[in-house]
PDB file of C-alpha atoms in Angstrom:
ATOM      1  CA  ALA I  86     -51.071 -93.821 -23.875  1.00 66.00           C
ATOM      2  CA  TYR I  87     -52.482 -91.775 -26.725  1.00 72.00           C
ATOM      3  CA  VAL I  88     -52.089 -92.282 -30.447  1.00 80.00           C
ATOM      4  CA  GLU I  89     -52.131 -88.990 -32.336  1.00 81.00           C
ATOM      5  CA  ASN I  90     -52.737 -88.325 -36.019  1.00 84.00           C
ATOM      6  CA  PRO I  91     -49.649 -86.344 -37.122  1.00 81.00           C
ATOM      7  CA  PHE I  92     -51.453 -85.172 -40.283  1.00 86.00           C
ATOM      8  CA  ARG I  93     -54.516 -83.652 -38.591  1.00 92.00           C
ATOM      9  CA  TYR I  94     -53.070 -80.170 -38.035  1.00 96.00           C
ATOM     10  CA  SER I  95     -53.197 -77.769 -41.010  1.00 96.00           C
ATOM     11  CA  TRP I  96     -50.097 -75.573 -40.948  1.00 96.00           C
ATOM     12  CA  GLY I  97     -50.254 -71.901 -41.949  1.00 96.00           C
ATOM     13  CA  ASP I  98     -46.529 -71.088 -41.782  1.00 94.00           C
ATOM     14  CA  SER I  99     -45.461 -71.880 -45.355  1.00 94.00           C
ATOM     15  CA  ASN I 100     -44.196 -68.309 -45.896  1.00 95.00           C
ATOM     16  CA  PHE I 101     -41.991 -68.299 -42.786  1.00 97.00           C
ATOM     17  CA  THR I 102     -38.240 -68.005 -43.182  1.00 96.00           C
ATOM     18  CA  ILE I 103     -35.788 -68.032 -40.307  1.00 96.00           C
ATOM     19  CA  PRO I 104     -34.236 -64.612 -39.674  1.00 94.00           C
ATOM     20  CA  ASN I 105     -30.496 -64.363 -40.305  1.00 95.00           C
ATOM     21  CA  TRP I 106     -28.649 -65.836 -37.308  1.00 92.00           C
ATOM     22  CA  ASP I 107     -26.672 -62.631 -36.777  1.00 96.00           C
ATOM     23  CA  ARG I 108     -29.950 -60.685 -36.517  1.00 96.00           C
ATOM     24  CA  LEU I 109     -31.778 -62.853 -33.992  1.00 96.00           C
ATOM     25  CA  VAL I 110     -33.390 -61.196 -31.009  1.00 97.00           C
ATOM     26  CA  VAL I 111     -33.903 -64.216 -28.767  1.00 97.00           C
ATOM     27  CA  TYR I 112     -36.440 -64.400 -25.953  1.00 96.00           C
ATOM     28  CA  GLN I 113     -36.082 -67.347 -23.564  1.00 96.00           C
ATOM     29  CA  LEU I 114     -39.561 -68.670 -22.940  1.00 95.00           C
ATOM     30  CA  HIS I 115     -40.915 -71.106 -20.347  1.00 96.00           C
ATOM     31  CA  ILE I 116     -44.358 -72.220 -21.480  1.00 96.00           C
ATOM     32  CA  GLY I 117     -45.816 -72.965 -18.047  1.00 94.00           C
ATOM     33  CA  THR I 118     -45.056 -69.524 -16.618  1.00 92.00           C
ATOM     34  CA  PHE I 119     -45.241 -67.433 -19.795  1.00 90.00           C
ATOM     35  CA  ALA I 120     -48.787 -66.115 -19.386  1.00 80.00           C
ATOM     36  CA  GLY I 121     -50.868 -65.531 -16.328  1.00 69.00           C
ATOM     37  CA  TYR I 122     -50.934 -63.114 -13.432  1.00 69.00           C
ATOM     38  CA  ASN I 123     -50.939 -59.469 -14.595  1.00 73.00           C
ATOM     39  CA  ASP I 124     -50.712 -60.571 -18.226  1.00 76.00           C
ATOM     40  CA  PRO I 125     -51.900 -57.691 -20.455  1.00 78.00           C
ATOM     41  CA  ALA I 126     -53.722 -60.235 -22.663  1.00 79.00           C
ATOM     42  CA  GLY I 127     -55.581 -61.621 -19.667  1.00 81.00           C
ATOM     43  CA  SER I 128     -54.982 -64.317 -17.103  1.00 82.00           C
ATOM     44  CA  THR I 129     -54.639 -67.974 -18.027  1.00 87.00           C
ATOM     45  CA  ALA I 130     -54.820 -71.193 -16.109  1.00 85.00           C
ATOM     46  CA  PHE I 131     -51.631 -72.155 -14.267  1.00 89.00           C
ATOM     47  CA  PRO I 132     -49.520 -73.493 -15.735  1.00 92.00           C
ATOM     48  CA  SER I 133     -50.126 -71.727 -19.031  1.00 93.00           C
ATOM     49  CA  GLY I 134     -50.053 -73.815 -22.175  1.00 96.00           C
ATOM     50  CA  TYR I 135     -49.089 -73.962 -25.823  1.00 97.00           C
ATOM     51  CA  ARG I 136     -52.208 -72.094 -26.981  1.00 96.00           C
ATOM     52  CA  ASP I 137     -51.633 -69.342 -24.426  1.00 95.00           C
ATOM     53  CA  VAL I 138     -48.203 -68.709 -25.938  1.00 96.00           C
ATOM     54  CA  GLY I 139     -49.527 -68.918 -29.505  1.00 97.00           C
ATOM     55  CA  ASN I 140     -52.267 -66.425 -28.706  1.00 95.00           C
ATOM     56  CA  ARG I 141     -49.600 -63.966 -27.482  1.00 95.00           C
ATOM     57  CA  ALA I 142     -47.192 -64.336 -30.418  1.00 96.00           C
ATOM     58  CA  ALA I 143     -48.100 -60.921 -31.835  1.00 95.00           C
ATOM     59  CA  HIS I 144     -47.118 -59.308 -28.525  1.00 92.00           C
ATOM     60  CA  LEU I 145     -43.677 -60.906 -28.718  1.00 94.00           C
ATOM     61  CA  ALA I 146     -43.278 -59.635 -32.284  1.00 96.00           C
ATOM     62  CA  GLN I 147     -44.279 -56.124 -31.139  1.00 94.00           C
ATOM     63  CA  LEU I 148     -41.460 -56.283 -28.585  1.00 93.00           C
ATOM     64  CA  GLY I 149     -38.982 -56.924 -31.427  1.00 96.00           C
ATOM     65  CA  VAL I 150     -38.491 -60.608 -30.689  1.00 97.00           C
ATOM     66  CA  ASN I 151     -37.788 -62.717 -33.794  1.00 98.00           C
ATOM     67  CA  ALA I 152     -36.782 -65.977 -32.083  1.00 98.00           C
ATOM     68  CA  VAL I 153     -37.825 -67.794 -28.936  1.00 98.00           C
ATOM     69  CA  GLN I 154     -35.606 -70.268 -27.140  1.00 97.00           C
ATOM     70  CA  VAL I 155     -38.210 -72.459 -25.490  1.00 97.00           C
ATOM     71  CA  CYS I 156     -37.364 -74.334 -22.300  1.00 95.00           C
ATOM     72  CA  PRO I 157     -37.762 -78.082 -22.848  1.00 94.00           C
ATOM     73  CA  TRP I 158     -41.355 -79.050 -23.597  1.00 94.00           C
ATOM     74  CA  VAL I 159     -40.884 -82.819 -23.611  1.00 92.00           C
ATOM     75  CA  GLU I 160     -42.791 -84.849 -21.047  1.00 89.00           C
ATOM     76  CA  PHE I 161     -41.487 -84.547 -17.486  1.00 88.00           C
ATOM     77  CA  PRO I 162     -42.614 -86.028 -14.140  1.00 88.00           C
ATOM     78  CA  GLY I 163     -45.401 -84.145 -12.377  1.00 88.00           C
ATOM     79  CA  ASP I 164     -47.192 -81.070 -13.661  1.00 89.00           C
ATOM     80  CA  LEU I 165     -44.727 -78.273 -12.864  1.00 90.00           C
ATOM     81  CA  SER I 166     -41.141 -78.195 -14.069  1.00 90.00           C
ATOM     82  CA  ALA I 167     -38.654 -76.091 -15.975  1.00 88.00           C
ATOM     83  CA  GLY I 168     -38.425 -79.121 -18.291  1.00 85.00           C
ATOM     84  CA  TYR I 169     -34.824 -80.084 -17.601  1.00 87.00           C
ATOM     85  CA  ASN I 170     -35.819 -83.496 -16.216  1.00 85.00           C
ATOM     86  CA  PRO I 171     -37.220 -85.246 -19.309  1.00 85.00           C
ATOM     87  CA  ILE I 172     -38.655 -88.738 -19.313  1.00 85.00           C
ATOM     88  CA  THR I 173     -38.714 -88.974 -23.115  1.00 85.00           C
ATOM     89  CA  GLN I 174     -37.412 -87.125 -26.156  1.00 87.00           C
ATOM     90  CA  TRP I 175     -40.590 -87.690 -28.168  1.00 89.00           C
ATOM     91  CA  ALA I 176     -43.761 -86.558 -26.363  1.00 91.00           C
ATOM     92  CA  PRO I 177     -44.831 -82.953 -25.790  1.00 94.00           C
ATOM     93  CA  GLU I 178     -45.648 -82.228 -22.133  1.00 94.00           C
ATOM     94  CA  TRP I 179     -49.339 -83.095 -21.772  1.00 94.00           C
ATOM     95  CA  LYS I 180     -50.035 -80.472 -19.073  1.00 95.00           C
ATOM     96  CA  TYR I 181     -49.385 -77.706 -21.634  1.00 96.00           C
ATOM     97  CA  GLY I 182     -51.818 -79.173 -24.170  1.00 96.00           C
ATOM     98  CA  THR I 183     -52.033 -81.616 -27.063  1.00 95.00           C
ATOM     99  CA  PRO I 184     -49.496 -82.112 -29.856  1.00 96.00           C
ATOM    100  CA  ASP I 185     -51.830 -80.064 -32.090  1.00 97.00           C
ATOM    101  CA  ASP I 186     -51.791 -77.286 -29.483  1.00 98.00           C
ATOM    102  CA  LEU I 187     -47.976 -77.285 -29.665  1.00 98.00           C
ATOM    103  CA  LYS I 188     -48.196 -77.089 -33.464  1.00 98.00           C
ATOM    104  CA  PHE I 189     -50.623 -74.164 -33.084  1.00 98.00           C
ATOM    105  CA  MET I 190     -48.098 -72.365 -30.862  1.00 98.00           C
ATOM    106  CA  ILE I 191     -45.233 -72.861 -33.320  1.00 98.00           C
ATOM    107  CA  ASP I 192     -47.461 -71.951 -36.267  1.00 98.00           C
ATOM    108  CA  LYS I 193     -48.577 -68.682 -34.613  1.00 98.00           C
ATOM    109  CA  LEU I 194     -44.991 -67.794 -33.700  1.00 98.00           C
ATOM    110  CA  HIS I 195     -43.926 -68.408 -37.308  1.00 98.00           C
ATOM    111  CA  GLN I 196     -46.848 -66.386 -38.651  1.00 98.00           C
ATOM    112  CA  ASN I 197     -45.525 -63.512 -36.538  1.00 98.00           C
ATOM    113  CA  GLY I 198     -41.978 -63.857 -37.892  1.00 98.00           C
ATOM    114  CA  ILE I 199     -40.618 -65.658 -34.827  1.00 98.00           C
ATOM    115  CA  ALA I 200     -38.285 -68.670 -35.085  1.00 98.00           C
ATOM    116  CA  VAL I 201     -38.608 -71.487 -32.537  1.00 98.00           C
ATOM    117  CA  LEU I 202     -35.489 -72.932 -30.909  1.00 97.00           C
ATOM    118  CA  LEU I 203     -36.076 -75.924 -28.645  1.00 96.00           C
ATOM    119  CA  ASP I 204     -33.836 -76.404 -25.641  1.00 94.00           C
ATOM    120  CA  LEU I 205     -32.790 -80.066 -25.846  1.00 90.00           C
ATOM    121  CA  VAL I 206     -31.741 -82.130 -22.847  1.00 87.00           C
ATOM    122  CA  TRP I 207     -29.785 -85.044 -24.230  1.00 81.00           C
ATOM    123  CA  ASN I 208     -27.221 -85.514 -21.484  1.00 78.00           C
ATOM    124  CA  HIS I 209     -29.547 -87.095 -18.906  1.00 73.00           C
ATOM    125  CA  PHE I 210     -33.100 -88.156 -18.044  1.00 76.00           C
ATOM    126  CA  SER I 211     -35.191 -87.531 -14.966  1.00 73.00           C
ATOM    127  CA  SER I 212     -33.564 -89.134 -11.948  1.00 72.00           C
ATOM    128  CA  THR I 213     -37.002 -90.184 -10.632  1.00 77.00           C
ATOM    129  CA  ASP I 214     -38.708 -91.375 -13.823  1.00 78.00           C
ATOM    130  CA  ASN I 215     -35.966 -92.763 -16.070  1.00 75.00           C
ATOM    131  CA  PHE I 216     -37.982 -95.212 -18.167  1.00 75.00           C
ATOM    132  CA  LEU I 217     -35.015 -96.041 -20.406  1.00 78.00           C
ATOM    133  CA  TRP I 218     -33.066 -97.544 -17.515  1.00 76.00           C
ATOM    134  CA  ASN I 219     -33.197-101.288 -18.255  1.00 75.00           C
ATOM    135  CA  TYR I 220     -35.957-100.517 -20.788  1.00 75.00           C
ATOM    136  CA  ASP I 221     -35.943-103.943 -22.415  1.00 79.00           C
ATOM    137  CA  GLY I 222     -34.251-105.798 -19.559  1.00 80.00           C
ATOM    138  CA  THR I 223     -30.811-104.815 -20.801  1.00 79.00           C
ATOM    139  CA  GLN I 224     -28.732-101.740 -20.212  1.00 79.00           C
ATOM    140  CA  ILE I 225     -27.809-100.235 -23.569  1.00 83.00           C
ATOM    141  CA  TYR I 226     -29.009 -96.665 -23.122  1.00 86.00           C
ATOM    142  CA  PHE I 227     -26.571 -95.659 -20.400  1.00 84.00           C
ATOM    143  CA  ASP I 228     -22.865 -96.089 -19.823  1.00 81.00           C
ATOM    144  CA  THR I 229     -21.827 -99.201 -17.919  1.00 79.00           C
ATOM    145  CA  PRO I 230     -20.474 -98.654 -15.394  1.00 78.00           C
ATOM    146  CA  SER I 231     -22.781 -95.705 -14.886  1.00 77.00           C
ATOM    147  CA  VAL I 232     -21.304 -92.284 -15.620  1.00 80.00           C
ATOM    148  CA  GLU I 233     -23.126 -89.717 -13.550  1.00 80.00           C
ATOM    149  CA  THR I 234     -23.709 -86.117 -14.551  1.00 81.00           C
ATOM    150  CA  PRO I 235     -24.866 -83.563 -11.961  1.00 81.00           C
ATOM    151  CA  TRP I 236     -28.433 -84.336 -13.165  1.00 78.00           C
ATOM    152  CA  GLY I 237     -28.503 -88.091 -13.723  1.00 76.00           C
ATOM    153  CA  SER I 238     -26.917 -90.954 -15.646  1.00 79.00           C
ATOM    154  CA  GLN I 239     -25.238 -90.152 -18.940  1.00 83.00           C
ATOM    155  CA  ALA I 240     -26.534 -91.758 -22.137  1.00 86.00           C
ATOM    156  CA  ASN I 241     -24.193 -94.119 -23.972  1.00 88.00           C
ATOM    157  CA  PHE I 242     -23.896 -92.350 -27.327  1.00 88.00           C
ATOM    158  CA  GLY I 243     -21.240 -94.872 -28.403  1.00 90.00           C
ATOM    159  CA  ILE I 244     -23.982 -97.400 -29.159  1.00 91.00           C
ATOM    160  CA  PRO I 245     -25.558 -96.714 -32.577  1.00 94.00           C
ATOM    161  CA  ALA I 246     -29.118 -97.492 -31.408  1.00 91.00           C
ATOM    162  CA  VAL I 247     -28.789 -94.968 -28.583  1.00 90.00           C
ATOM    163  CA  ALA I 248     -27.347 -92.282 -30.871  1.00 92.00           C
ATOM    164  CA  ASP I 249     -30.190 -93.014 -33.327  1.00 94.00           C
ATOM    165  CA  TYR I 250     -32.791 -92.590 -30.571  1.00 91.00           C
ATOM    166  CA  PHE I 251     -31.625 -89.029 -29.995  1.00 90.00           C
ATOM    167  CA  ALA I 252     -30.890 -88.129 -33.632  1.00 93.00           C
ATOM    168  CA  HIS I 253     -34.315 -89.326 -34.749  1.00 95.00           C
ATOM    169  CA  SER I 254     -36.005 -87.352 -31.987  1.00 93.00           C
ATOM    170  CA  SER I 255     -34.272 -84.247 -33.354  1.00 93.00           C
ATOM    171  CA  LEU I 256     -35.595 -84.991 -36.836  1.00 96.00           C
ATOM    172  CA  TYR I 257     -39.042 -85.611 -35.366  1.00 96.00           C
ATOM    173  CA  TRP I 258     -39.222 -82.090 -33.899  1.00 96.00           C
ATOM    174  CA  PHE I 259     -37.949 -80.583 -37.167  1.00 96.00           C
ATOM    175  CA  GLN I 260     -40.291 -82.521 -39.423  1.00 95.00           C
ATOM    176  CA  GLU I 261     -43.472 -82.939 -37.372  1.00 95.00           C
ATOM    177  CA  PHE I 262     -43.416 -79.673 -35.422  1.00 97.00           C
ATOM    178  CA  HIS I 263     -41.477 -77.259 -37.694  1.00 97.00           C
ATOM    179  CA  VAL I 264     -38.864 -76.427 -35.043  1.00 97.00           C
ATOM    180  CA  ASP I 265     -36.180 -74.166 -36.506  1.00 97.00           C
ATOM    181  CA  GLY I 266     -33.184 -75.023 -34.349  1.00 96.00           C
ATOM    182  CA  TYR I 267     -31.905 -76.223 -31.019  1.00 95.00           C
ATOM    183  CA  ARG I 268     -30.017 -75.168 -27.946  1.00 92.00           C
ATOM    184  CA  MET I 269     -28.216 -78.073 -26.288  1.00 88.00           C
ATOM    185  CA  ASP I 270     -28.424 -78.072 -22.491  1.00 84.00           C
ATOM    186  CA  ALA I 271     -25.284 -78.774 -20.438  1.00 77.00           C
ATOM    187  CA  THR I 272     -23.172 -80.130 -23.280  1.00 71.00           C
TER     188      THR I 272
END
């Protein structure tokens, strides 16, 4: 486990304002496959990372993009995934870089007039690495009896502590990482 200093990164996006919602030109972006083979800005390691995207923000702006809907970047099992099998709602995927690298990406997108919309997966966790299942020896996070979605067990939002877990993670991404909005997966 790593402990990060949330105040270390110096943001440069104070002049950014979100474009009007009816004027958004949204580009769906998967961080791990965004840059690489035949990339006009040069090849990157595979999978590409937060800094690779940030370093290409001007190219997105030149295309007319003013918002990116980013596939989930929360930690997932293994090193390669579309991100729709989260194991937490709080940690940026380590394979893409550090939390400061993620802040760099968002900062560069903002500096180029591009809003950042995070694709949230709140309806299930990874079926292979569900660390909330019996987290503290009890089963409060998921419905009992288990309610299965096509992707895994459904969270029990009827319990205030469970609803708070998700709501506070949303605030975390807004406050700590300057995310501008969300897309909710499989609601």
